[in-house]
Tab-separated table of C-alpha atoms in Angstrom:
chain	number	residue	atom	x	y	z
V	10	UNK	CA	10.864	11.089	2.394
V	11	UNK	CA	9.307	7.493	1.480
V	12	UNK	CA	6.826	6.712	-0.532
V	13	UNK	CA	3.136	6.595	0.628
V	14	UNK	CA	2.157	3.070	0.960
V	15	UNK	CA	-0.236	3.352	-2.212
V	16	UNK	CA	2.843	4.932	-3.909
V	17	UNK	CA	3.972	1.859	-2.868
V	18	UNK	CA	1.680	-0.809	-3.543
V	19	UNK	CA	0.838	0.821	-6.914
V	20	UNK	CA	4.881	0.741	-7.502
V	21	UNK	CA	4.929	-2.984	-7.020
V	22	UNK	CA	2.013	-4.380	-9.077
V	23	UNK	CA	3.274	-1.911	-12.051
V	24	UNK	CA	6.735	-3.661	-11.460
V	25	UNK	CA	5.568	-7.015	-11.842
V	26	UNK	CA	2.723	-5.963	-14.429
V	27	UNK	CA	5.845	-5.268	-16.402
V	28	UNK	CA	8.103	-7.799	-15.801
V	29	UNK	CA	5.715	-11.283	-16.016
V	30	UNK	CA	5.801	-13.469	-19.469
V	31	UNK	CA	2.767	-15.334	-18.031
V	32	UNK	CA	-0.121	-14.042	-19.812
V	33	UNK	CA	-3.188	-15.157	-17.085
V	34	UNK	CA	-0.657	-12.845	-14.665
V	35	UNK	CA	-0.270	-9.827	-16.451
V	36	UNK	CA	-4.434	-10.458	-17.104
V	37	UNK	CA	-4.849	-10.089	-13.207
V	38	UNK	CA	-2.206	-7.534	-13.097
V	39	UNK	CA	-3.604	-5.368	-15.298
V	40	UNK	CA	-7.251	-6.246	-13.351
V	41	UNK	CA	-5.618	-5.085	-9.943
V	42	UNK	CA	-4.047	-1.743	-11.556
V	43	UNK	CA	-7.563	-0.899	-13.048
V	44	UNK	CA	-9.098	-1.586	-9.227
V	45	UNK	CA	-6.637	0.372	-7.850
V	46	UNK	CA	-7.199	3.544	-9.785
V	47	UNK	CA	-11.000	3.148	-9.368
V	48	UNK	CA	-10.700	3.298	-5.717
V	49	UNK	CA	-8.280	5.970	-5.855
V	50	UNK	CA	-10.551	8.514	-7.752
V	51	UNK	CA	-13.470	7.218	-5.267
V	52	UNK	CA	-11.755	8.273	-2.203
V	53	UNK	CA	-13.125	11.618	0.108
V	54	UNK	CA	-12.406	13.268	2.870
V	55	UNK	CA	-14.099	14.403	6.057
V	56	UNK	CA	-14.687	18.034	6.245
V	57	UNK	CA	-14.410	17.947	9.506
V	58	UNK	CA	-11.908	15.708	10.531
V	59	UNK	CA	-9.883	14.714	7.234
V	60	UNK	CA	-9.800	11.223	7.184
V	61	UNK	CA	-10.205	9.372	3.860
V	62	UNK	CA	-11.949	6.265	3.091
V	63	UNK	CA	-14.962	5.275	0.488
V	64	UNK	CA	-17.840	7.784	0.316
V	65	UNK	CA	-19.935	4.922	2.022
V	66	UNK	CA	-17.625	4.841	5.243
V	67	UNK	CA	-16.823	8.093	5.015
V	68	UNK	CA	-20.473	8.911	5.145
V	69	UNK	CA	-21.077	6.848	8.501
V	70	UNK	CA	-17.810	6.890	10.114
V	71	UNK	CA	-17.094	7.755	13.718
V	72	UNK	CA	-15.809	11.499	13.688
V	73	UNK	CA	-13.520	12.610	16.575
V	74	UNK	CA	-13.131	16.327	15.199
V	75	UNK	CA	-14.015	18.862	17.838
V	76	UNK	CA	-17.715	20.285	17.027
């Protein structure tokens, strides 16, 4: 099975995180990864129909689960 594509996305900026010499880079890097895992723990999910998005979309979003 593949990864998810935020398995995947975090995979790459780790990757390069790791491998850059450039200091401003790894600076942004590092910026991105901290991002990232804020979203992540920010994320919920409809009761009703289980998509995922921000609280604030998730909150107003157009539901298409049977009522």
């Amino acid at each position: 099975m593949s990864e998810s594509p935020r398995a995947e996305l975090r995979m790459h900026v780790t990757q390069a995180y790791t491998r850059t010499h450039e200091p401003a880079v790894k600076q942004h890097l590092e910026a991105a990864l901290e991002v990232f895992e804020a979203v992540e723990e920010e994320l919920r999910t409809c009761s009703q129909c289980g998509k995922q998005g921000l609280p604030e979309r998730i909150r107003v979003h157009n539901c298409h689960a049977e009522k």
